Short mmCIF file of C-alpha atoms in Angstrom, two decimals:
data_model
loop_
_atom_site.label_atom_id
_atom_site.label_comp_id
_atom_site.label_asym_id
_atom_site.label_seq_id
_atom_site.Cartn_x
_atom_site.Cartn_y
_atom_site.Cartn_z
CA MET A 15 0.27 -0.16 -0.46
CA ILE A 16 1.39 3.59 -0.61
CA VAL A 17 0.05 7.10 1.43
CA SER A 18 -0.29 9.92 0.12
CA THR A 19 -1.60 11.88 2.60
CA SER A 20 -1.28 12.16 6.60
CA GLY A 21 -2.97 9.68 9.73
CA THR A 22 -2.48 5.98 10.58
CA LEU A 23 0.14 3.95 9.50
CA ALA A 24 0.37 1.15 11.82
CA PRO A 25 -1.33 0.85 15.63
CA GLY A 26 1.20 4.01 16.94
CA VAL A 27 3.18 5.01 13.49
CA HIS A 28 1.53 8.87 12.44
CA VAL A 29 1.92 10.93 10.29
CA LEU A 30 0.78 14.24 11.07
CA GLY A 31 0.52 17.27 9.21
CA PRO A 32 0.98 17.46 5.53
CA ALA A 33 2.04 14.98 4.17
CA TRP A 34 4.74 16.66 1.85
CA ILE A 35 6.49 17.93 4.14
CA PRO A 36 5.41 15.39 7.78
CA THR A 37 6.44 15.26 11.24
CA VAL A 38 6.10 11.32 11.74
CA LEU A 39 4.93 10.57 16.03
CA ILE A 40 5.32 6.81 17.56
CA ASP A 41 3.22 6.75 20.63
CA ALA A 42 4.65 4.78 23.04
CA PRO A 43 5.51 5.27 26.90
CA ARG A 44 8.21 7.31 25.45
CA PRO A 45 7.05 9.07 22.50
CA ALA A 46 9.22 10.00 19.33
CA LEU A 47 8.84 12.46 16.44
CA PHE A 48 10.94 12.39 13.70
CA ASP A 49 11.61 15.29 12.21
CA ALA A 50 10.41 18.55 12.56
CA GLY A 51 9.31 19.55 8.77
CA PHE A 52 9.35 23.77 8.37
CA SER A 53 9.32 26.72 11.04
CA ALA A 54 5.62 27.61 9.88
CA THR A 55 4.01 24.11 10.11
CA GLY A 56 5.34 24.25 13.91
CA PRO A 57 1.33 24.82 14.91
CA ILE A 58 -0.06 22.42 12.05
CA TYR A 59 2.12 19.36 14.25
CA GLN A 60 1.52 20.20 17.78
CA ARG A 61 -2.01 20.48 17.27
CA GLU A 62 -1.87 17.12 15.85
CA ILE A 63 0.24 15.23 18.21
CA THR A 64 -1.60 17.18 20.55
CA ALA A 65 -4.66 15.15 19.04
CA VAL A 66 -2.96 11.46 18.99
CA LEU A 67 -1.23 12.31 22.73
CA GLY A 68 -3.71 14.12 24.63
CA GLN A 69 -2.11 15.58 27.71
CA ARG A 70 0.85 13.39 27.67
CA HIS A 71 4.14 15.46 25.67
CA PRO A 72 6.81 13.60 23.25
CA GLU A 73 9.82 13.00 24.35
CA TYR A 74 12.10 12.86 22.28
CA LEU A 75 13.27 14.39 18.17
CA PHE A 76 14.99 12.76 16.06
CA ILE A 77 15.95 14.54 13.13
CA THR A 78 17.41 12.56 10.25
CA HIS A 79 19.18 15.36 8.82
CA SER A 80 21.16 19.27 9.03
CA HIS A 81 18.98 20.51 5.65
CA PHE A 82 16.19 23.08 6.72
CA ASP A 83 12.80 21.42 6.25
CA HIS A 84 13.66 19.01 8.79
CA CYS A 85 14.76 20.64 11.28
CA GLY A 86 12.69 23.46 10.91
CA ALA A 87 10.37 23.91 13.35
CA ALA A 88 12.45 21.90 16.41
CA PRO A 89 12.44 24.95 18.00
CA TYR A 90 8.70 25.74 18.03
CA LEU A 91 8.50 22.05 19.33
CA LYS A 92 10.44 22.46 22.05
CA LYS A 93 9.25 25.68 23.20
CA ALA A 94 5.94 23.59 22.77
CA PHE A 95 6.58 20.64 25.44
CA PRO A 96 9.44 21.77 27.38
CA GLY A 97 11.47 18.64 28.29
CA LEU A 98 11.12 17.77 24.50
CA LYS A 99 14.96 16.32 23.52
CA ALA A 100 16.08 16.71 20.88
CA ALA A 101 18.24 14.02 19.01
CA ALA A 102 20.53 14.33 15.69
CA ALA A 103 24.46 13.34 14.63
CA ALA A 104 27.15 14.76 15.98
CA ARG A 105 27.65 16.17 11.77
CA ALA A 106 24.20 17.99 11.77
CA VAL A 107 25.14 19.49 15.26
CA GLU A 108 28.01 20.85 13.85
CA VAL A 109 26.28 22.59 10.20
CA TRP A 110 24.05 23.69 13.46
CA ARG A 111 26.53 25.78 14.87
CA LYS A 112 27.87 27.46 11.74
CA PRO A 113 26.73 30.57 11.55
CA SER A 114 26.01 31.08 8.08
CA ALA A 115 24.16 27.67 8.11
CA GLN A 116 21.82 28.71 10.77
CA LYS A 117 21.37 31.38 8.25
CA LEU A 118 20.12 30.04 5.27
CA ILE A 119 18.54 28.32 7.81
CA ALA A 120 16.38 31.25 8.41
CA GLU A 121 16.06 32.34 5.41
CA LEU A 122 14.66 28.95 3.86
CA ASN A 123 12.41 29.05 6.47
CA ALA A 124 11.20 32.45 5.45
CA MET A 125 10.92 31.84 2.03
CA VAL A 126 8.40 28.74 2.89
CA ILE A 127 5.77 30.73 4.83
CA GLN A 128 5.18 32.65 0.88
CA GLU A 129 4.63 29.59 -0.94
CA MET A 130 2.10 28.29 1.96
CA GLY A 131 -1.06 29.85 0.57
CA HIS A 132 -2.91 26.78 0.37
CA LEU A 133 -2.64 26.46 3.99
CA THR A 134 -4.16 29.94 5.05
CA ASP A 135 -6.72 27.99 6.95
CA GLU A 136 -4.66 26.70 9.32
CA SER A 137 -2.14 28.48 11.76
CA LEU A 138 1.16 29.30 10.94
CA ASN A 139 4.88 29.55 12.34
CA LEU A 140 5.38 32.99 11.75
CA GLU A 141 8.53 33.23 14.18
CA PRO A 142 11.05 33.41 12.49
CA TRP A 143 13.30 29.89 12.38
CA THR A 144 16.72 30.49 15.52
CA PRO A 145 18.78 27.61 17.17
CA PHE A 146 18.13 25.06 18.62
CA ASP A 147 19.86 22.81 21.62
CA VAL A 148 20.51 18.91 20.78
CA GLU A 149 20.09 17.17 23.59
CA LEU A 150 21.20 14.32 22.71
CA VAL A 151 23.87 13.28 19.53
CA VAL A 152 23.33 9.63 18.91
CA ASP A 153 26.33 8.00 16.12
CA ASP A 154 26.09 4.47 14.33
CA GLY A 155 24.72 1.32 15.89
CA GLN A 156 23.12 3.18 19.46
CA THR A 157 19.98 2.39 20.32
CA ILE A 158 16.83 4.67 22.33
CA ASP A 159 14.49 2.63 24.78
CA LEU A 160 11.47 3.79 24.57
CA GLY A 161 9.13 1.48 26.84
CA ASP A 162 7.88 -1.52 26.75
CA GLY A 163 10.89 -2.84 24.96
CA LEU A 164 10.90 -0.99 22.28
CA GLU A 165 13.68 0.46 20.89
CA VAL A 166 14.91 3.28 18.56
CA LEU A 167 17.79 2.45 16.41
CA CYS A 168 20.23 4.70 14.50
CA LEU A 169 21.35 3.69 11.31
CA ALA A 170 24.23 6.39 9.66
CA THR A 171 22.91 5.94 5.53
CA PRO A 172 24.96 8.89 4.47
CA GLY A 173 25.19 9.84 0.69
CA HIS A 174 22.47 12.33 0.44
CA THR A 175 24.05 14.78 2.91
CA ARG A 176 27.77 13.17 5.86
CA ASP A 177 25.29 13.53 8.10
CA CYS A 178 21.98 11.70 7.26
CA ILE A 179 21.00 9.17 9.74
CA SER A 180 17.95 6.76 9.64
CA TYR A 181 16.27 5.91 12.74
CA TYR A 182 14.40 1.98 11.80
CA LEU A 183 12.08 0.49 15.15
CA PRO A 184 12.92 -2.62 14.41
CA GLN A 185 9.50 -3.36 16.80
CA ARG A 186 7.30 -1.78 14.66
CA LYS A 187 10.12 -2.87 10.95
CA ALA A 188 9.17 0.93 10.30
CA LEU A 189 12.13 3.03 8.97
CA MET A 190 12.61 6.73 9.40
CA CYS A 191 15.46 7.68 6.49
CA SER A 192 13.86 11.08 4.53
CA GLU A 193 15.55 11.46 2.00
CA ALA A 194 18.81 8.57 1.63
CA ALA A 195 16.68 6.72 -0.73
CA GLY A 196 15.43 9.53 -2.77
CA ILE A 197 12.48 10.99 -3.05
CA ALA A 198 9.44 8.86 -4.00
CA TYR A 199 6.67 10.76 -5.79
CA GLN A 200 2.81 9.69 -6.72
CA GLY A 201 3.03 8.70 -10.93
CA GLY A 202 6.33 6.74 -10.15
CA GLN A 203 9.44 9.34 -10.63
CA ILE A 204 11.80 8.71 -7.36
CA PHE A 205 14.70 11.80 -7.59
CA ALA A 206 17.72 10.75 -6.57
CA GLU A 207 18.64 12.30 -3.78
CA PHE A 208 22.77 12.40 -3.50
CA LEU A 209 24.33 15.28 -2.47
CA VAL A 210 26.89 14.63 -1.58
CA ASP A 211 28.11 11.19 -2.81
CA PHE A 212 26.84 8.76 -5.51
CA ASP A 213 28.27 5.70 -4.21
CA GLN A 214 27.87 6.48 -0.41
CA TYR A 215 24.14 6.46 -1.48
CA ILE A 216 24.13 3.64 -3.61
CA ALA A 217 25.97 1.95 -0.65
CA SER A 218 23.62 3.94 2.69
CA ILE A 219 19.74 1.87 0.76
CA GLN A 220 22.09 -0.96 -0.07
CA ARG A 221 22.37 -1.20 4.14
CA ILE A 222 18.48 -0.31 4.17
CA ARG A 223 17.73 -2.54 2.11
CA GLN A 224 19.10 -5.39 4.77
CA LEU A 225 16.38 -4.74 7.03
CA ASP A 226 12.92 -6.12 7.92
CA ILE A 227 10.27 -2.74 6.04
CA GLU A 228 6.51 -2.88 6.53
CA ILE A 229 6.45 1.19 6.96
CA PHE A 230 8.88 2.78 5.50
CA CYS A 231 8.71 6.94 5.48
CA GLN A 232 10.72 9.03 3.01
CA GLY A 233 10.74 12.57 4.35
CA HIS A 234 8.43 13.29 2.09
CA GLY A 235 4.85 13.11 0.76
CA LEU A 236 3.96 9.08 0.08
CA PHE A 237 4.79 6.56 2.85
CA PHE A 238 4.97 3.10 1.68
CA VAL A 239 3.28 -0.31 3.40
CA GLY A 240 4.13 -3.12 3.65
CA ARG A 241 7.57 -6.06 2.74
CA ASP A 242 6.67 -6.19 -0.80
CA GLU A 243 5.79 -2.33 -1.37
CA VAL A 244 9.15 -1.62 0.94
CA ARG A 245 10.91 -3.90 -2.03
CA ARG A 246 9.57 -2.13 -4.70
CA ARG A 247 10.45 0.78 -3.33
CA LEU A 248 14.16 0.43 -2.92
CA ASP A 249 14.91 -1.62 -5.11
CA ALA A 250 13.77 0.85 -7.76
CA ALA A 251 15.94 3.88 -5.78
CA VAL A 252 18.70 2.27 -6.91
CA ASP A 253 17.89 1.51 -9.94
CA THR A 254 16.47 4.89 -10.75
CA ALA A 255 19.39 6.80 -8.84
CA HIS A 256 21.11 4.49 -11.68
CA ALA A 257 20.02 6.19 -14.64
CA PHE A 258 20.21 10.10 -13.20
CA ARG A 259 23.73 9.39 -12.86
CA ASP A 260 23.85 7.89 -16.57
CA GLN A 261 21.53 11.17 -17.81
CA VAL A 262 23.53 13.41 -16.25
CA LEU A 263 27.57 12.00 -17.22
CA GLY A 264 25.73 11.80 -21.06
CA LEU A 265 24.55 15.14 -20.73
CA LEU A 266 28.54 16.55 -19.30
CA ARG A 267 29.54 15.18 -22.25
CA GLN A 268 26.88 16.74 -24.68
CA GLU A 269 27.43 20.24 -23.40
CA GLY A 270 30.82 20.69 -22.67
CA GLY A 271 30.86 19.61 -19.04
CA ASP A 272 28.80 23.19 -18.20
CA GLN A 273 26.78 22.34 -14.92
CA ALA A 274 25.52 25.23 -15.40
CA ARG A 275 22.95 23.57 -18.96
CA VAL A 276 22.90 20.16 -16.92
CA VAL A 277 20.82 22.21 -14.77
CA GLU A 278 19.27 23.90 -16.50
CA LEU A 279 18.85 20.32 -18.95
CA VAL A 280 17.79 17.93 -16.66
CA LYS A 281 15.29 20.58 -14.22
CA GLN A 282 13.31 20.22 -17.10
CA ARG A 283 12.97 17.35 -17.98
CA GLU A 284 12.30 15.98 -14.16
CA TYR A 285 11.16 19.38 -12.58
CA ASP A 286 9.16 20.86 -15.03
CA PRO A 287 6.50 18.97 -15.00
CA LEU A 288 5.66 17.92 -11.62
CA THR A 289 2.01 18.29 -10.99
CA GLY A 290 0.60 18.62 -7.87
CA PRO A 291 3.27 19.50 -4.31
CA LYS A 292 6.58 19.32 -4.95
CA GLN A 293 9.44 20.29 -3.55
CA GLU A 294 10.19 24.29 -3.77
CA GLU A 295 11.90 25.19 -6.41
CA LEU A 296 15.34 27.12 -4.72
CA PRO A 297 16.19 24.37 -3.22
CA TYR A 298 15.53 22.17 -5.57
CA LEU A 299 17.12 24.09 -7.18
CA LEU A 300 20.78 23.63 -4.73
CA ASN A 301 20.02 20.58 -4.39
CA LEU A 302 20.51 19.66 -8.26
CA ARG A 303 23.94 22.13 -8.12
CA ALA A 304 25.13 19.22 -5.83
CA LYS A 305 24.33 16.62 -7.62
CA VAL A 306 25.45 17.48 -10.61
CA ALA A 307 28.23 19.29 -9.46
CA CYS A 308 28.98 15.44 -7.18
CA LEU A 309 28.88 13.35 -10.46
CA ALA A 310 30.88 15.86 -12.72
CA LYS A 311 33.94 15.81 -9.82
CA ALA A 312 33.54 12.45 -9.61
CA ALA A 313 33.87 11.44 -13.74
CA GLY A 314 36.83 14.05 -13.37
CA PHE A 315 34.68 17.77 -15.75
#
C-alpha cells in the first residue's frame, strides 16, 4: 500500500502535518517524533500531536539530517513541549553551529511561508527560525529505549548528506529515512537525492534493504506499507539513481562539462512537468546543482 495522506499508518505510527512536509509520531511510553519540517508548520504539528497524545508530551525529536525542511519546527516544538529532547548526528550539530548555515536555514524557512497560501486555513508560525539545543547526539548503531521493549536503532546512511541518520524500529518494522533512499512521487517517479557522494548513497540504500521493513517513511509525500511495496520502492531507488547518473554524465559530455546547462536541462525534464505538491524551486535547484557537481567531480569534468 502506498499512502499519500497524513494519518495512522499502523497502530502507534502516525504521520502528522501535511504529508509533503510531515513529522512522524511513534506513540510509546516515551513518545518520539521524527523530523520537524518547516518552522511555519510547527502549530499544525503541535495540534495533531496533542490530538494523539492528549495530556502526554513527546519526549524525543529525532532529526534525520541538518537541512532546513527537517529541523525547521524544532525550536517551536521544543517550546511547545517543554522537556522535548532533540537528537541528531554530531555532524548535523556541527552544521547548525555555523552562522552561515543558521542564516540559510532561517532564510529558506522564511521563504516557505510565502509558498503556503493553500494552508491559509491553518495557523502558521510566522516567527523566524532560531538555533536550538540538541540534547542527544546519536551515532551509528546506537539504540534508544522508548519503553515497553520498543527501541530506536540509529543507522548512519550518508550520501544525501554527510550527517544523515535513518531511524529503525525493529519491533514496529518501521523506518524513517528522509531522503537517504531518494524521494518517490505519485506516478512512480523517484528523485535520486545524493548531494555529497553517489557511492555512499547507493551503499546506504543497500544497507536499508537488509532490514525487515513493513513501514517505510521517506521524508516527503508518500509512505509505503507492506514488505513487497517497500522492496519495490528500494529496488527502484537503486535503479533510478544509476539512470540519473548516466543521464547527467551523458549531458556533461554533450555540453562540454557545462554544469549550469546540465542543471537547466535536467530541471526541464524531471521537475518542470511535475504537478501537485513538490519541492520548492530554490531548494530543488540547490540540491540539483550539488548532485551535478558531485557527479562531475567524480568523473573528472
